[in-house]
Amino acid sequence: MKIKQVLSALEQFAPLPLQESWDNAGLQVGLTEAEVSGALLCLDVTERVVDEAIAKGCNLIVSHHPLLFRPLKQISGANDVQRCVIKALKHDIVVVSMHTNMDNAKDGVNWKIAEKIGLQEVSFLGASPTETAGSGVIGNLGSPQAADDFVLFVKKQFDVECAMCNELLRRPIQRVAVCGGAGDFLLDEAVSKGADAFITGEMHYHQYFGYEQKIQICVIGHYQSEQFTAEIFRDIIQRECPGVRTEITEHCTNPIMYL
């Protein structure tokens, strides 16, 4: 199985045209004609992740966040991104990123979040005109939950140390909207679609104002909200590219510490 066949399978699941105009998903580094020795799956590409790929004999890294998000004006090892590029090229490692195309795809990042909290009757939020893609999802819990119980449940499911919330809702929560990563742009649509709660990874401070008793905001951290994306990569590759070894990184790449 060649690397380009794995890349093709990923892009068939989450086509590159689904990515936002500002994004840089797809092939990042390397040549794709080589046979796959193993695929290391991660959220972020760091030097430790590249070292892990080398140690495990993986010549393919599949990440959610692009390694090359802004153009490089030099490759001299001056920062982490440049050092990752140099090390990947030196060891013949291909780096591929599936970012907002995977966010927007059916059964992508937001559907995985919905799965983790058991949402039912899930549909797109912020849908495209064709209704086949969208920036978030909305669905229903199996049974209503009090706001404090809901927040504790979400914290447990995503193993988060704290959640940033607005005033606790004084009605049961059953309809839940979800947007992994930075999702406050979908908050008003979540309200208009009748969501009782909105889960996202990060929000701007001023966005918390004015939603008291309209919707329960629950912000769990960017990394935490998208941490299960590697499971999507694994399932696609194992289903479409049988025989290709997949490894989910052992490293937490979250750069934020909670003290």
Coordinates of C-alpha atoms in Angstrom, one line a residue:
M1 CA 0.0 0.0 0.0
K2 CA 1.5 3.3 -1.0
I3 CA 1.2 6.5 1.0
K4 CA -0.7 8.2 -1.8
Q5 CA -3.5 5.5 -1.4
V6 CA -3.8 6.3 2.3
L7 CA -4.0 10.0 1.4
S8 CA -6.6 9.3 -1.2
A9 CA -8.8 7.4 1.3
L10 CA -8.6 10.3 3.8
E11 CA -9.5 12.8 1.2
Q12 CA -12.4 10.8 -0.1
F13 CA -13.8 10.8 3.4
A14 CA -13.1 14.5 3.9
P15 CA -12.6 16.2 0.5
L16 CA -10.1 19.1 0.5
P17 CA -12.8 21.5 -1.0
L18 CA -14.6 21.2 2.3
Q19 CA -11.8 23.1 4.0
E20 CA -12.1 26.8 4.9
S21 CA -10.5 29.4 2.6
W22 CA -7.9 30.3 5.2
D23 CA -6.8 26.7 5.8
N24 CA -4.0 24.5 4.5
A25 CA -5.1 20.9 4.8
G26 CA -3.7 18.1 2.7
L27 CA -0.2 17.0 1.9
Q28 CA 2.3 19.0 4.0
V29 CA 5.8 17.4 3.6
G30 CA 7.3 14.6 1.5
L31 CA 6.7 12.3 -1.5
T32 CA 3.7 9.9 -1.5
E33 CA 5.0 7.2 -3.9
A34 CA 6.7 5.2 -1.1
E35 CA 5.1 2.1 0.5
V36 CA 3.5 2.8 3.9
S37 CA 5.6 1.4 6.8
G38 CA 3.1 2.7 9.4
A39 CA 0.9 5.7 10.1
L40 CA 1.3 7.8 13.3
L41 CA -1.9 9.7 14.0
C42 CA -2.1 12.9 16.1
L43 CA -3.7 16.3 16.6
D44 CA -0.5 18.4 16.3
V45 CA 2.9 17.7 14.7
T46 CA 5.7 18.4 17.1
E47 CA 9.3 17.3 17.3
R48 CA 8.4 14.7 19.9
V49 CA 5.7 13.3 17.5
V50 CA 8.2 13.2 14.6
D51 CA 10.7 11.4 16.9
E52 CA 8.0 9.0 17.9
A53 CA 7.3 8.2 14.2
I54 CA 11.0 7.5 13.6
A55 CA 11.2 5.3 16.7
K56 CA 8.1 3.3 15.7
G57 CA 9.1 3.0 12.0
C58 CA 6.2 5.0 10.7
N59 CA 6.9 6.9 7.5
L60 CA 3.5 8.7 7.5
I61 CA 2.2 11.2 10.1
V62 CA -1.5 12.2 9.8
S63 CA -2.4 15.2 11.9
H64 CA -5.5 17.3 12.4
H65 CA -3.8 20.7 12.7
P66 CA -1.6 21.5 9.7
L67 CA 2.1 21.6 10.3
L68 CA 2.5 24.2 7.6
F69 CA -0.2 26.8 8.4
R70 CA 1.7 29.9 7.4
P71 CA 4.2 30.1 4.5
L72 CA 7.8 29.4 5.4
K73 CA 10.3 32.0 4.3
Q74 CA 13.3 29.8 5.3
I75 CA 14.0 26.3 6.6
S76 CA 16.9 26.7 8.9
G77 CA 15.8 25.1 12.1
A78 CA 14.9 28.4 13.7
N79 CA 11.6 27.2 15.2
D80 CA 9.7 24.1 15.9
V81 CA 7.9 24.0 12.6
Q82 CA 11.1 24.3 10.6
R83 CA 12.8 21.6 12.7
C84 CA 9.9 19.3 12.1
V85 CA 10.1 19.8 8.4
I86 CA 13.8 19.2 8.4
K87 CA 13.6 16.0 10.5
A88 CA 10.6 14.6 8.4
L89 CA 12.5 15.1 5.2
K90 CA 15.7 13.7 6.6
H91 CA 13.9 10.5 7.6
D92 CA 11.6 10.3 4.5
I93 CA 8.5 10.9 6.6
V94 CA 5.4 12.2 4.8
V95 CA 3.2 14.6 6.8
V96 CA -0.5 14.9 5.9
S97 CA -3.1 17.1 7.7
M98 CA -6.9 16.8 7.7
H99 CA -8.1 20.0 9.3
T100 CA -11.3 22.0 8.6
N101 CA -12.2 19.6 5.8
M102 CA -12.4 16.9 8.6
D103 CA -14.2 19.4 10.9
N104 CA -16.9 20.0 8.2
A105 CA -17.2 16.4 6.9
K106 CA -20.0 14.0 7.7
D107 CA -18.9 11.7 10.6
G108 CA -15.9 14.0 11.1
V109 CA -14.6 15.8 14.2
N110 CA -17.9 17.2 15.4
W111 CA -19.7 13.9 14.9
K112 CA -17.0 12.2 17.0
I113 CA -17.7 14.7 19.8
A114 CA -21.4 14.0 19.5
E115 CA -20.7 10.3 19.7
K116 CA -18.6 10.7 22.9
I117 CA -21.6 12.3 24.7
G118 CA -24.2 10.0 23.2
L119 CA -26.1 12.5 21.0
Q120 CA -28.9 11.0 19.0
E121 CA -30.6 12.3 15.8
V122 CA -27.5 14.3 14.9
S123 CA -27.5 16.8 12.0
F124 CA -25.3 19.6 10.8
L125 CA -25.1 23.0 12.3
G126 CA -23.8 25.7 10.1
A127 CA -24.6 23.5 7.2
S128 CA -23.5 24.1 3.6
P129 CA -26.2 24.8 0.9
T130 CA -26.2 21.1 0.0
E131 CA -26.6 20.0 3.7
T132 CA -23.8 17.5 3.2
A133 CA -21.2 19.4 5.3
G134 CA -21.2 21.8 8.2
S135 CA -19.1 23.6 10.8
G136 CA -20.9 21.9 13.7
V137 CA -23.6 19.4 14.7
I138 CA -26.7 19.4 16.8
G139 CA -28.5 16.5 18.4
N140 CA -30.4 15.2 21.4
L141 CA -29.3 13.5 24.6
G142 CA -31.0 10.2 25.5
S143 CA -32.6 11.9 28.5
P144 CA -32.7 15.4 29.9
Q145 CA -30.0 16.4 32.4
A146 CA -29.7 19.3 34.9
A147 CA -27.1 21.8 33.9
D148 CA -24.6 21.0 36.7
D149 CA -24.9 17.3 35.9
F150 CA -24.5 17.9 32.2
V151 CA -21.2 19.9 32.8
L152 CA -19.9 17.2 35.1
F153 CA -20.8 14.6 32.5
V154 CA -19.0 16.4 29.7
K155 CA -15.9 17.0 31.9
K156 CA -15.8 13.2 32.6
Q157 CA -16.2 12.2 29.0
F158 CA -13.4 14.5 27.8
D159 CA -11.2 14.1 30.9
V160 CA -11.0 17.9 31.4
E161 CA -9.8 19.6 34.5
C162 CA -12.2 22.5 34.2
A163 CA -14.9 23.8 32.0
M164 CA -15.6 27.5 31.3
C165 CA -19.4 28.0 31.5
N166 CA -21.9 30.9 31.7
E167 CA -24.6 31.0 34.3
L168 CA -26.1 27.5 34.9
L169 CA -29.3 27.0 33.0
R170 CA -32.4 26.6 35.1
R171 CA -34.1 24.2 32.8
P172 CA -33.2 20.6 31.7
I173 CA -30.7 20.2 28.9
Q174 CA -31.5 17.8 26.1
R175 CA -30.7 19.4 22.8
V176 CA -27.0 20.0 22.4
A177 CA -25.0 21.8 19.8
V178 CA -21.3 21.0 19.2
C179 CA -18.3 22.7 17.5
G180 CA -14.8 21.4 18.1
G181 CA -12.0 23.9 18.4
A182 CA -12.9 27.6 18.2
G183 CA -16.7 27.6 17.7
D184 CA -18.2 30.8 19.1
F185 CA -19.3 31.8 15.6
L186 CA -22.0 29.1 15.8
L187 CA -23.4 30.2 19.1
D188 CA -26.3 32.3 17.7
E189 CA -27.3 29.5 15.3
A190 CA -27.3 27.0 18.2
V191 CA -29.7 29.2 20.0
S192 CA -31.9 29.7 17.0
K193 CA -32.0 25.9 16.4
G194 CA -33.3 25.4 20.0
A195 CA -30.1 24.0 21.6
D196 CA -30.2 24.0 25.4
A197 CA -26.4 23.7 25.5
F198 CA -23.4 24.5 23.4
I199 CA -20.1 22.6 23.7
T200 CA -16.9 24.0 22.1
G201 CA -13.2 24.2 22.6
E202 CA -12.6 27.9 23.0
M203 CA -14.6 31.2 23.0
H204 CA -13.8 34.9 23.2
Y205 CA -14.5 36.5 26.5
H206 CA -17.2 38.9 25.3
Q207 CA -19.2 36.1 23.6
Y208 CA -20.2 34.8 27.0
F209 CA -22.4 37.9 27.7
G210 CA -26.1 38.0 26.9
Y211 CA -26.8 34.3 26.8
E212 CA -27.9 33.9 30.4
Q213 CA -30.8 31.4 30.6
K214 CA -30.8 31.2 26.7
I215 CA -28.2 28.4 26.4
Q216 CA -25.7 26.6 28.6
I217 CA -22.2 27.4 27.3
C218 CA -19.6 24.7 28.1
V219 CA -16.1 25.4 26.9
I220 CA -13.7 22.5 27.5
G221 CA -10.4 23.5 25.7
H222 CA -9.3 23.4 22.1
Y223 CA -7.1 20.3 22.4
Q224 CA -9.6 18.5 24.7
S225 CA -12.5 19.0 22.3
E226 CA -10.6 17.5 19.3
Q227 CA -8.5 14.9 21.1
F228 CA -10.4 11.9 19.6
T229 CA -9.8 13.0 16.0
A230 CA -7.0 10.4 15.7
E231 CA -9.7 7.7 16.2
I232 CA -11.4 8.9 13.0
F233 CA -8.1 8.7 11.1
R234 CA -7.5 5.2 12.5
D235 CA -11.0 3.9 11.5
I236 CA -10.7 5.3 7.9
I237 CA -7.3 3.8 7.3
Q238 CA -8.2 0.4 8.8
R239 CA -11.4 0.3 6.8
E240 CA -10.1 1.6 3.5
C241 CA -6.4 0.5 3.6
P242 CA -6.4 -2.9 5.3
G243 CA -3.0 -4.0 6.4
V244 CA -1.6 -0.5 7.0
R245 CA -0.3 -0.3 10.6
T246 CA -1.8 2.6 12.6
E247 CA -0.5 4.1 15.8
I248 CA -2.1 6.8 17.8
T249 CA 0.5 9.1 19.3
E250 CA 1.5 8.5 22.9
H251 CA 2.2 12.2 23.4
C252 CA -0.3 14.9 24.6
T253 CA 0.5 17.9 22.4
N254 CA -1.7 20.3 24.3
P255 CA 0.5 23.4 24.9
I256 CA -1.8 24.7 27.6
M257 CA -1.2 23.8 31.3
Y258 CA -3.8 24.1 34.0
L259 CA -2.1 25.0 37.3

